[in-house]
Tab-separated table of C-alpha atoms and ligand atoms in Angstrom:
chain	number	residue	atom	x	y	z
S	1	MET	CA	-9.149	-30.339	-10.870
S	2	LYS	CA	-8.575	-26.674	-11.689
S	3	ARG	CA	-8.862	-24.504	-8.598
S	4	SER	CA	-8.786	-20.834	-7.711
S	5	ILE	CA	-7.196	-20.467	-4.276
S	6	LEU	CA	-7.114	-17.327	-2.188
S	7	VAL	CA	-4.068	-17.239	0.094
S	8	THR	CA	-4.259	-14.350	2.561
S	9	GLY	CA	-1.044	-13.015	4.107
S	10	GLY	CA	1.047	-14.502	1.285
S	11	ALA	CA	3.641	-11.720	1.500
S	12	GLY	CA	4.525	-12.683	5.074
S	13	PHE	CA	6.880	-15.339	6.358
S	14	ILE	CA	4.885	-18.605	6.181
S	15	GLY	CA	2.520	-17.333	3.479
S	16	SER	CA	5.378	-16.651	1.055
S	17	HIS	CA	6.695	-20.207	1.415
S	18	LEU	CA	3.190	-21.571	0.883
S	19	VAL	CA	2.520	-19.395	-2.177
S	20	ARG	CA	5.874	-20.343	-3.732
S	21	ARG	CA	5.078	-24.019	-3.205
S	22	LEU	CA	1.523	-23.865	-4.581
S	23	VAL	CA	2.498	-21.799	-7.636
S	24	ALA	CA	5.296	-24.246	-8.489
S	25	ARG	CA	3.326	-27.452	-7.819
S	26	TYR	CA	-0.033	-26.612	-9.341
S	27	PRO	CA	0.369	-24.933	-12.740
S	28	ASP	CA	-3.362	-25.482	-13.421
S	29	TYR	CA	-4.476	-23.626	-10.312
S	30	ARG	CA	-4.793	-19.894	-9.915
S	31	ILE	CA	-3.101	-18.726	-6.714
S	32	VAL	CA	-4.296	-15.305	-5.560
S	33	ASN	CA	-2.235	-13.669	-2.825
S	34	PHE	CA	-4.313	-11.117	-0.903
S	35	ASP	CA	-2.187	-9.094	1.492
S	36	LYS	CA	-2.399	-5.630	3.064
S	37	LEU	CA	1.400	-5.285	3.191
S	38	THR	CA	1.609	-4.211	6.793
S	39	TYR	CA	5.089	-3.783	8.271
S	40	ALA	CA	5.323	-7.634	8.197
S	41	GLY	CA	4.401	-8.006	4.530
S	42	ASN	CA	7.285	-7.883	2.082
S	43	PRO	CA	6.640	-8.550	-1.611
S	44	ALA	CA	10.372	-9.149	-2.023
S	45	ASN	CA	9.724	-12.490	-0.268
S	46	LEU	CA	8.110	-13.608	-3.535
S	47	ARG	CA	10.423	-11.941	-6.044
S	48	ASP	CA	11.034	-15.342	-7.695
S	49	THR	CA	7.287	-15.976	-8.083
S	50	GLU	CA	6.244	-12.607	-9.566
S	51	GLY	CA	5.303	-13.061	-13.197
S	52	ALA	CA	4.272	-16.732	-12.940
S	53	PRO	CA	1.146	-17.139	-15.128
S	54	ASN	CA	-0.834	-18.868	-12.363
S	55	TYR	CA	-0.053	-16.192	-9.720
S	56	ALA	CA	-1.861	-12.920	-8.937
S	57	PHE	CA	-1.204	-10.379	-6.198
S	58	GLU	CA	-3.980	-8.203	-4.774
S	59	ARG	CA	-3.233	-5.617	-2.147
S	60	GLY	CA	-6.048	-5.379	0.391
S	61	ASP	CA	-7.187	-5.603	3.992
S	62	VAL	CA	-9.054	-8.702	5.198
S	63	CYS	CA	-11.268	-6.372	7.253
S	64	ASP	CA	-12.392	-4.476	4.113
S	65	VAL	CA	-15.579	-6.334	3.219
S	66	GLU	CA	-15.951	-4.781	-0.237
S	67	ALA	CA	-12.359	-5.562	-1.211
S	68	VAL	CA	-12.717	-9.153	0.000
S	69	ARG	CA	-16.022	-9.649	-1.847
S	70	ALA	CA	-14.480	-8.216	-5.010
S	71	VAL	CA	-11.615	-10.723	-4.910
S	72	PHE	CA	-14.009	-13.662	-4.455
S	73	ARG	CA	-15.994	-12.473	-7.493
S	74	ARG	CA	-13.068	-11.527	-9.731
S	75	TYR	CA	-11.309	-14.879	-9.345
S	76	ASP	CA	-14.310	-17.087	-8.512
S	77	ILE	CA	-12.460	-18.391	-5.452
S	78	ASP	CA	-13.230	-21.976	-4.402
S	79	GLY	CA	-10.571	-22.457	-1.726
S	80	VAL	CA	-9.193	-20.179	0.980
S	81	ILE	CA	-5.994	-20.638	2.985
S	82	HIS	CA	-6.102	-17.855	5.536
S	83	LEU	CA	-2.778	-16.766	7.043
S	84	ALA	CA	-3.143	-12.962	7.194
S	85	ALA	CA	-2.758	-11.944	10.816
S	86	GLU	CA	-0.890	-9.847	13.284
S	87	SER	CA	1.569	-12.477	14.503
S	88	HIS	CA	3.951	-11.092	17.118
S	89	VAL	CA	3.178	-11.656	20.812
S	90	ASP	CA	5.215	-8.649	22.045
S	91	ARG	CA	3.268	-6.287	19.746
S	92	SER	CA	-0.025	-7.783	20.956
S	93	ILE	CA	0.898	-6.875	24.523
S	94	ARG	CA	1.351	-3.212	23.482
S	95	ASP	CA	-1.546	-2.989	21.001
S	96	PRO	CA	-4.246	-5.658	21.505
S	97	PHE	CA	-6.900	-3.814	19.472
S	98	THR	CA	-5.043	-4.226	16.182
S	99	PHE	CA	-4.909	-7.965	16.908
S	100	ALA	CA	-8.644	-8.166	17.592
S	101	ARG	CA	-9.381	-6.207	14.415
S	102	THR	CA	-7.217	-8.150	11.978
S	103	ASN	CA	-7.270	-11.607	13.527
S	104	VAL	CA	-10.863	-11.776	14.725
S	105	LEU	CA	-12.837	-9.351	12.557
S	106	GLY	CA	-10.665	-10.042	9.512
S	107	THR	CA	-11.300	-13.782	9.795
S	108	LEU	CA	-15.026	-13.205	10.283
S	109	THR	CA	-15.112	-10.913	7.235
S	110	LEU	CA	-13.480	-13.599	5.092
S	111	LEU	CA	-15.809	-16.305	6.407
S	112	GLN	CA	-18.844	-14.165	5.648
S	113	ALA	CA	-17.603	-13.330	2.126
S	114	ALA	CA	-16.890	-17.028	1.443
S	115	LYS	CA	-20.354	-17.969	2.701
S	116	GLU	CA	-22.018	-15.386	0.458
S	117	HIS	CA	-19.970	-16.341	-2.587
S	118	TRP	CA	-20.421	-20.099	-2.174
S	119	ASN	CA	-24.080	-19.664	-1.283
S	120	GLY	CA	-24.569	-23.145	0.185
S	121	ALA	CA	-22.904	-24.985	-2.730
S	122	TRP	CA	-20.210	-26.469	-0.505
S	123	GLU	CA	-19.088	-29.254	-2.865
S	124	GLY	CA	-15.417	-28.722	-3.800
S	125	LYS	CA	-15.063	-25.712	-1.473
S	126	ARG	CA	-12.667	-25.340	1.442
S	127	PHE	CA	-11.861	-22.702	4.069
S	128	HIS	CA	-8.555	-23.505	5.793
S	129	HIS	CA	-7.558	-21.376	8.788
S	130	VAL	CA	-3.865	-21.362	9.699
S	131	SER	CA	-3.587	-21.085	13.460
S	132	THR	CA	-1.155	-21.594	16.282
S	133	ASP	CA	-0.507	-23.981	19.171
S	134	GLU	CA	-0.487	-20.907	21.464
S	135	VAL	CA	-4.306	-21.154	21.704
S	136	TYR	CA	-3.818	-24.169	24.036
S	137	GLY	CA	-2.008	-22.104	26.665
S	138	ALA	CA	1.161	-23.155	28.460
S	139	LEU	CA	2.524	-26.571	29.446
S	140	GLY	CA	4.462	-27.382	32.591
S	141	ALA	CA	7.798	-29.158	32.258
S	142	GLY	CA	6.349	-32.671	32.656
S	143	ASP	CA	2.988	-32.235	30.862
S	144	ALA	CA	2.008	-34.240	27.781
S	145	PRO	CA	2.165	-32.197	24.537
S	146	PHE	CA	-0.934	-30.456	23.112
S	147	SER	CA	-3.293	-32.660	21.132
S	148	GLU	CA	-6.345	-31.670	19.079
S	149	THR	CA	-8.548	-32.289	22.138
S	150	THR	CA	-6.571	-30.080	24.546
S	151	PRO	CA	-8.962	-27.348	25.773
S	152	TYR	CA	-8.259	-23.804	24.579
S	153	ASP	CA	-6.624	-21.637	27.269
S	154	PRO	CA	-4.971	-18.629	25.587
S	155	HIS	CA	-2.975	-16.151	27.687
S	156	SER	CA	-1.579	-13.420	25.420
S	157	PRO	CA	-3.705	-10.986	23.392
S	158	TYR	CA	-2.214	-12.661	20.295
S	159	SER	CA	-3.277	-16.172	21.318
S	160	ALA	CA	-6.652	-14.883	22.551
S	161	SER	CA	-7.296	-13.346	19.129
S	162	LYS	CA	-6.246	-16.543	17.299
S	163	ALA	CA	-8.398	-18.668	19.635
S	164	SER	CA	-11.367	-16.412	18.962
S	165	SER	CA	-10.869	-16.636	15.200
S	166	ASP	CA	-10.603	-20.458	15.435
S	167	HIS	CA	-13.958	-20.499	17.239
S	168	PHE	CA	-15.580	-18.429	14.465
S	169	VAL	CA	-14.201	-20.813	11.828
S	170	GLN	CA	-15.562	-23.826	13.693
S	171	ALA	CA	-18.875	-22.004	14.196
S	172	PHE	CA	-19.239	-21.534	10.415
S	173	HIS	CA	-18.768	-25.281	10.014
S	174	ASP	CA	-21.146	-26.240	12.803
S	175	THR	CA	-23.821	-23.648	12.009
S	176	TYR	CA	-23.826	-23.363	8.211
S	177	GLY	CA	-22.014	-26.541	7.142
S	178	MET	CA	-19.064	-24.690	5.603
S	179	PRO	CA	-16.224	-27.154	4.847
S	180	THR	CA	-13.615	-25.656	7.150
S	181	ILE	CA	-10.270	-26.938	8.420
S	182	ILE	CA	-8.093	-25.523	11.201
S	183	THR	CA	-4.399	-26.289	11.615
S	184	ASN	CA	-2.586	-25.366	14.839
S	185	CYS	CA	1.157	-25.252	14.347
S	186	SER	CA	4.155	-24.807	16.626
S	187	ASN	CA	6.888	-22.141	16.235
S	188	ASN	CA	8.255	-21.842	12.704
S	189	TYR	CA	11.723	-20.764	11.608
S	190	GLY	CA	13.567	-20.424	8.302
S	191	PRO	CA	14.211	-17.896	5.499
S	192	TYR	CA	12.136	-14.684	5.143
S	193	GLN	CA	11.020	-14.452	8.800
S	194	PHE	CA	10.570	-10.865	9.955
S	195	PRO	CA	13.455	-9.969	12.275
S	196	GLU	CA	11.316	-9.165	15.309
S	197	LYS	CA	11.071	-12.922	15.982
S	198	LEU	CA	13.755	-14.619	18.066
S	199	ILE	CA	15.713	-16.569	15.443
S	200	PRO	CA	16.211	-13.992	12.630
S	201	LEU	CA	16.635	-11.162	15.172
S	202	PHE	CA	19.391	-12.996	16.985
S	203	ILE	CA	21.162	-14.222	13.819
S	204	ASN	CA	21.387	-10.609	12.646
S	205	ASN	CA	22.421	-9.326	16.064
S	206	ILE	CA	25.211	-11.893	16.316
S	207	ARG	CA	26.390	-10.913	12.834
S	208	ILE	CA	26.632	-7.219	13.767
S	209	SER	CA	27.713	-7.884	17.386
S	210	ARG	CA	24.638	-6.393	18.998
S	211	ARG	CA	23.332	-7.687	22.354
S	212	LEU	CA	20.937	-10.663	22.495
S	213	PRO	CA	18.029	-9.865	24.848
S	214	VAL	CA	16.954	-13.222	26.346
S	215	TYR	CA	13.706	-12.825	28.299
S	216	GLY	CA	13.823	-14.036	31.919
S	217	ARG	CA	16.345	-16.857	32.399
S	218	GLY	CA	15.876	-18.314	28.897
S	219	GLU	CA	14.126	-21.356	30.343
S	220	ASN	CA	10.997	-21.159	28.200
S	221	VAL	CA	10.595	-24.028	25.749
S	222	ARG	CA	9.320	-23.891	22.162
S	223	ASP	CA	8.756	-26.749	19.684
S	224	TRP	CA	10.450	-25.662	16.429
S	225	LEU	CA	9.416	-26.541	12.870
S	226	TYR	CA	11.222	-25.621	9.651
S	227	VAL	CA	8.873	-23.392	7.628
S	228	GLU	CA	8.996	-25.486	4.429
S	229	ASP	CA	7.794	-28.492	6.426
S	230	HIS	CA	4.860	-26.375	7.583
S	231	ALA	CA	4.070	-25.284	4.013
S	232	ARG	CA	4.115	-28.951	2.930
S	233	ALA	CA	1.729	-29.828	5.781
S	234	LEU	CA	-0.654	-26.999	4.813
S	235	ASP	CA	-0.700	-28.141	1.184
S	236	LEU	CA	-1.483	-31.701	2.328
S	237	VAL	CA	-4.177	-30.783	4.842
S	238	PHE	CA	-5.839	-28.338	2.430
S	239	HIS	CA	-6.145	-31.098	-0.177
S	240	GLU	CA	-6.654	-34.206	1.941
S	241	GLY	CA	-7.774	-33.190	5.431
S	242	ARG	CA	-11.334	-33.895	6.549
S	243	ALA	CA	-13.782	-30.978	6.657
S	244	GLY	CA	-14.706	-29.790	10.146
S	245	GLU	CA	-11.480	-31.185	11.625
S	246	THR	CA	-8.482	-29.694	13.379
S	247	TYR	CA	-4.922	-30.900	12.758
S	248	ASN	CA	-1.938	-30.123	14.975
S	249	ILE	CA	1.414	-29.607	13.224
S	250	GLY	CA	4.713	-29.609	15.107
S	251	GLY	CA	8.392	-30.286	14.770
S	252	ASP	CA	8.779	-32.702	17.676
S	253	ASP	CA	11.881	-30.647	18.446
S	254	GLU	CA	11.625	-28.891	21.817
S	255	ARG	CA	14.386	-26.503	22.906
S	256	ARG	CA	14.917	-24.183	25.832
S	257	ASN	CA	15.473	-20.647	24.533
S	258	ILE	CA	18.917	-20.421	26.106
S	259	ASP	CA	20.072	-23.647	24.445
S	260	LEU	CA	18.747	-22.403	21.126
S	261	VAL	CA	20.512	-19.054	21.548
S	262	ARG	CA	23.821	-20.790	22.313
S	263	LEU	CA	23.378	-22.967	19.202
S	264	LEU	CA	22.737	-19.819	17.120
S	265	VAL	CA	25.856	-18.170	18.543
S	266	ARG	CA	28.033	-21.188	17.716
S	267	THR	CA	26.564	-21.580	14.232
S	268	VAL	CA	26.820	-17.914	13.218
S	269	ASP	CA	30.336	-17.608	14.649
S	270	ARG	CA	31.501	-20.706	12.777
S	271	GLN	CA	29.878	-19.703	9.468
S	272	LEU	CA	31.463	-16.240	9.742
S	273	GLY	CA	34.892	-17.747	10.435
S	274	ARG	CA	35.007	-16.528	14.055
S	275	SER	CA	35.972	-18.908	16.827
S	276	GLU	CA	32.837	-20.825	17.911
S	277	GLY	CA	31.201	-19.174	20.914
S	278	ALA	CA	33.170	-15.920	20.578
S	279	SER	CA	29.848	-14.010	20.606
S	280	GLU	CA	28.463	-15.619	23.797
S	281	HIS	CA	29.240	-12.413	25.698
S	282	LEU	CA	26.392	-10.750	23.730
S	283	ILE	CA	23.798	-12.805	25.656
S	284	ASP	CA	21.899	-10.423	27.923
S	285	PHE	CA	19.198	-11.678	30.312
S	286	VAL	CA	16.480	-9.002	30.376
S	287	ALA	CA	13.078	-8.529	32.045
S	288	ASP	CA	10.681	-11.350	31.227
S	289	ARG	CA	7.802	-10.937	28.768
S	290	ALA	CA	4.495	-10.308	30.585
S	291	GLY	CA	2.489	-13.533	30.822
S	292	HIS	CA	5.314	-15.477	29.142
S	293	ASP	CA	4.073	-19.036	28.419
S	294	LEU	CA	6.577	-21.537	29.829
S	295	ARG	CA	6.364	-24.301	27.266
S	296	TYR	CA	4.651	-25.238	24.001
S	297	ALA	CA	4.863	-28.718	22.471
S	298	ILE	CA	2.749	-30.475	19.857
S	299	ASP	CA	1.620	-34.069	19.595
S	300	ALA	CA	1.384	-34.497	15.804
S	301	THR	CA	0.107	-38.107	15.849
S	302	LYS	CA	-3.136	-37.280	14.022
S	303	ILE	CA	-1.590	-35.682	10.931
S	304	ARG	CA	1.096	-38.363	10.845
S	305	GLU	CA	-1.315	-41.303	11.082
S	306	GLU	CA	-4.135	-39.863	8.953
S	307	LEU	CA	-2.171	-38.057	6.263
S	308	GLY	CA	1.368	-39.465	6.508
S	309	TRP	CA	3.048	-36.101	7.249
S	310	ARG	CA	6.172	-35.807	9.361
S	311	PRO	CA	8.902	-33.153	9.621
S	312	SER	CA	11.779	-33.722	7.175
S	313	LEU	CA	14.499	-31.725	8.955
S	314	ARG	CA	15.957	-32.009	12.422
S	315	PHE	CA	16.528	-28.744	14.228
S	316	GLU	CA	20.358	-28.644	13.985
S	317	GLU	CA	20.175	-29.150	10.227
S	318	GLY	CA	17.405	-26.571	9.857
S	319	ILE	CA	19.368	-24.014	11.885
S	320	GLU	CA	22.493	-24.644	9.814
S	321	ARG	CA	20.493	-23.915	6.636
S	322	THR	CA	18.667	-20.959	8.129
S	323	VAL	CA	21.832	-19.237	9.339
S	324	ARG	CA	23.451	-19.834	5.940
S	325	TRP	CA	20.425	-18.244	4.213
S	326	TYR	CA	20.413	-15.107	6.394
S	327	LEU	CA	24.158	-14.609	6.026
S	328	ALA	CA	23.899	-15.042	2.237
S	329	ASN	CA	20.912	-12.673	2.012
S	330	GLN	CA	22.102	-9.727	4.040
S	331	ALA	CA	20.571	-7.318	1.503
S	332	TRP	CA	17.099	-8.721	2.338
S	333	MET	CA	17.720	-8.133	6.048
S	334	ASP	CA	19.349	-4.722	5.571
S	335	ALA	CA	16.361	-3.476	3.508
S	336	ILE	CA	14.113	-4.301	6.470
S	337	VAL	CA	16.402	-2.739	9.033
S	338	ASP	CA	16.725	0.511	7.003
S	339	GLY	CA	13.037	0.511	5.981
S	340	THR	CA	13.568	0.495	2.199
S	341	TYR	CA	11.671	-2.830	1.844
S	342	GLU	CA	8.457	-0.845	2.319
S	343	ARG	CA	9.076	0.857	-1.030
S	344	TYR	CA	9.456	-2.418	-2.961
S	345	TYR	CA	5.729	-2.607	-3.677
S	346	ASP	CA	5.697	0.872	-5.187
S	347	SER	CA	8.627	0.025	-7.416
S	348	MET	CA	6.894	-3.187	-8.554
S	349	TYR	CA	3.368	-1.853	-8.958
S	350	GLY	CA	3.808	1.852	-9.595
S	351	GLY	CA	2.695	3.083	-6.177
S	352	LYS	CA	-1.032	2.363	-6.297
L	1	NAD	P1	3.822	-12.618	9.346
L	1	NAD	O1	3.611	-11.567	10.393
L	1	NAD	O2	5.192	-12.884	8.824
L	1	NAD	O3	2.922	-12.283	8.075
L	1	NAD	C1	1.584	-11.846	8.184
L	1	NAD	C2	1.121	-11.364	6.811
L	1	NAD	O4	-0.249	-10.957	6.912
L	1	NAD	C3	1.920	-10.152	6.297
L	1	NAD	O5	2.247	-10.336	4.929
L	1	NAD	C4	0.934	-8.985	6.480
L	1	NAD	O6	1.113	-7.947	5.526
L	1	NAD	C5	-0.414	-9.692	6.299
L	1	NAD	N1	-1.507	-8.965	6.972
L	1	NAD	C6	-1.502	-8.501	8.258
L	1	NAD	N2	-2.667	-7.866	8.496
L	1	NAD	C7	-3.409	-7.956	7.359
L	1	NAD	C8	-4.707	-7.495	6.995
L	1	NAD	N3	-5.483	-6.788	7.853
L	1	NAD	N4	-5.173	-7.778	5.752
L	1	NAD	C9	-4.404	-8.471	4.855
L	1	NAD	N5	-3.166	-8.892	5.143
L	1	NAD	C10	-2.681	-8.645	6.385
L	1	NAD	O7	3.160	-13.946	9.943
L	1	NAD	P2	3.617	-15.472	9.818
L	1	NAD	O8	4.608	-15.756	10.876
L	1	NAD	O9	3.910	-15.787	8.396
L	1	NAD	O10	2.256	-16.192	10.250
L	1	NAD	C11	1.248	-16.464	9.285
L	1	NAD	C12	0.062	-17.131	9.979
L	1	NAD	O11	0.496	-18.335	10.604
L	1	NAD	C13	-0.566	-16.277	11.079
L	1	NAD	O12	-1.956	-16.444	10.998
L	1	NAD	C14	-0.003	-16.848	12.375
L	1	NAD	O13	-0.915	-16.680	13.419
L	1	NAD	C15	0.143	-18.314	11.978
L	1	NAD	N6	1.218	-19.037	12.697
L	1	NAD	C16	2.488	-18.553	12.753
L	1	NAD	C17	3.497	-19.277	13.400
L	1	NAD	C18	4.919	-18.785	13.459
L	1	NAD	O14	5.754	-19.413	14.123
L	1	NAD	N7	5.288	-17.731	12.742
L	1	NAD	C19	3.179	-20.509	13.992
L	1	NAD	C20	1.859	-20.983	13.915
L	1	NAD	C21	0.895	-20.240	13.251
L	2	TYD	P1	9.032	-15.390	19.367
L	2	TYD	O1	9.957	-15.636	18.220
L	2	TYD	O2	8.530	-14.002	19.595
L	2	TYD	O3	7.828	-16.437	19.219
L	2	TYD	P2	6.600	-16.789	20.269
L	2	TYD	O4	6.519	-15.722	21.282
L	2	TYD	O5	5.398	-16.806	19.353
L	2	TYD	O6	6.936	-18.139	20.826
L	2	TYD	O7	9.764	-15.865	20.704
L	2	TYD	C1	10.272	-17.190	20.868
L	2	TYD	C2	10.750	-17.328	22.297
L	2	TYD	O8	11.888	-16.471	22.484
L	2	TYD	C3	9.722	-16.873	23.328
L	2	TYD	O9	9.827	-17.717	24.480
L	2	TYD	C4	10.154	-15.459	23.693
L	2	TYD	C5	11.659	-15.503	23.518
L	2	TYD	N1	12.302	-14.236	23.071
L	2	TYD	C6	13.395	-13.732	23.784
L	2	TYD	O10	13.851	-14.310	24.794
L	2	TYD	N2	13.982	-12.566	23.355
L	2	TYD	C7	13.512	-11.888	22.240
L	2	TYD	O11	14.070	-10.808	21.907
L	2	TYD	C8	12.397	-12.428	21.515
L	2	TYD	C9	11.860	-11.715	20.301
L	2	TYD	C10	11.826	-13.613	21.974
């Protein structure tokens, strides 16, 4: 079936992997990437996809109702995969309003535009919201991992905004019958992640021998998933998941931050030809993040049993690949650090 899919936030980290996958796998579809290009959006993430006949880029804000309506009309959108969001917990602590605006009101704006455009003809339509496991709150060391029935208990402004947007998505299903799907995924890592997040930030810092600020004692635990495995799960759930359902996605690969940081140090040192662990002295325990959730972990039984998805990479292998990618793509990182990546759009599209 020929489809016209709106991917929001496709110039970001996960969105760019998803767009690349959909454009390559579905030549008959039209993939429309709608992205505001905030500081986190980088069209260079999709340099290899620009020019594909089934790909279109539209710069716009998910909160701009007229711009969103116009995209639905212009491309006659029948599927939405919504990733556009403010995504960094530390920024949400400093500036919660921007998170409420983009993540809550932006999601509601998209839902409303989809409802208007589809006008009750739900057959063949789909609204897929890409969310996070952080909505479930924090686990203690011995607790069972989050499942789809774990009650929501968000703590940070980021997770509160994502929880709120999930509730609006579910409300559009329950109230109007919109065929929605929500996926809640654990921490992602891999190429093209903005270097405010732990893994790319620390890989770059180790490379240039800058200190590694580990919050608290580094005892917090995250469940890590390679980003291409997430993109594969999103593709699968979008096509085969059941409307009105939630699916948890996770790597089944829990690590304490300090163990992860030591692995990064060893891997970067080795790949750069330094003696392994030579950069350990860069580790610097700093003040903890406010409200820092102790542990996240996902029980991915539902997506595995219903749809046959499982992660393809173990963490050590994924980290090996990820470090190799960042070290081979220093120009990508340097353009972010010096700010020139923000001019890429103008050079591509003539500074609209
Ligand atoms: P990111 O910060 O790398 O990218 C976000 C993208 O959204 C950017 O391209 C940005 O320009 C765009 N955007 C931001 N505000 C916008 C607006 N108002 N209108 C249009 N576009 C806007 O984020 P990411 O890490 O790729 O995360 C993508 C989605 O996946 C988010 O919804 C996030 O909550 C969710 N998620 C992320 C992770 C993770 O580990 N990174 C895990 C689970 C879920
Ligand atoms: P992050 O990549 O920001 O993802 P999230 O907060 O969504 O889990 O952080 C991952 C973990 O690493 C988290 O426990 C916070 C910690 N962290 C540090 O210790 N130092 C840092 O500089 C950053 C950015 C994160």
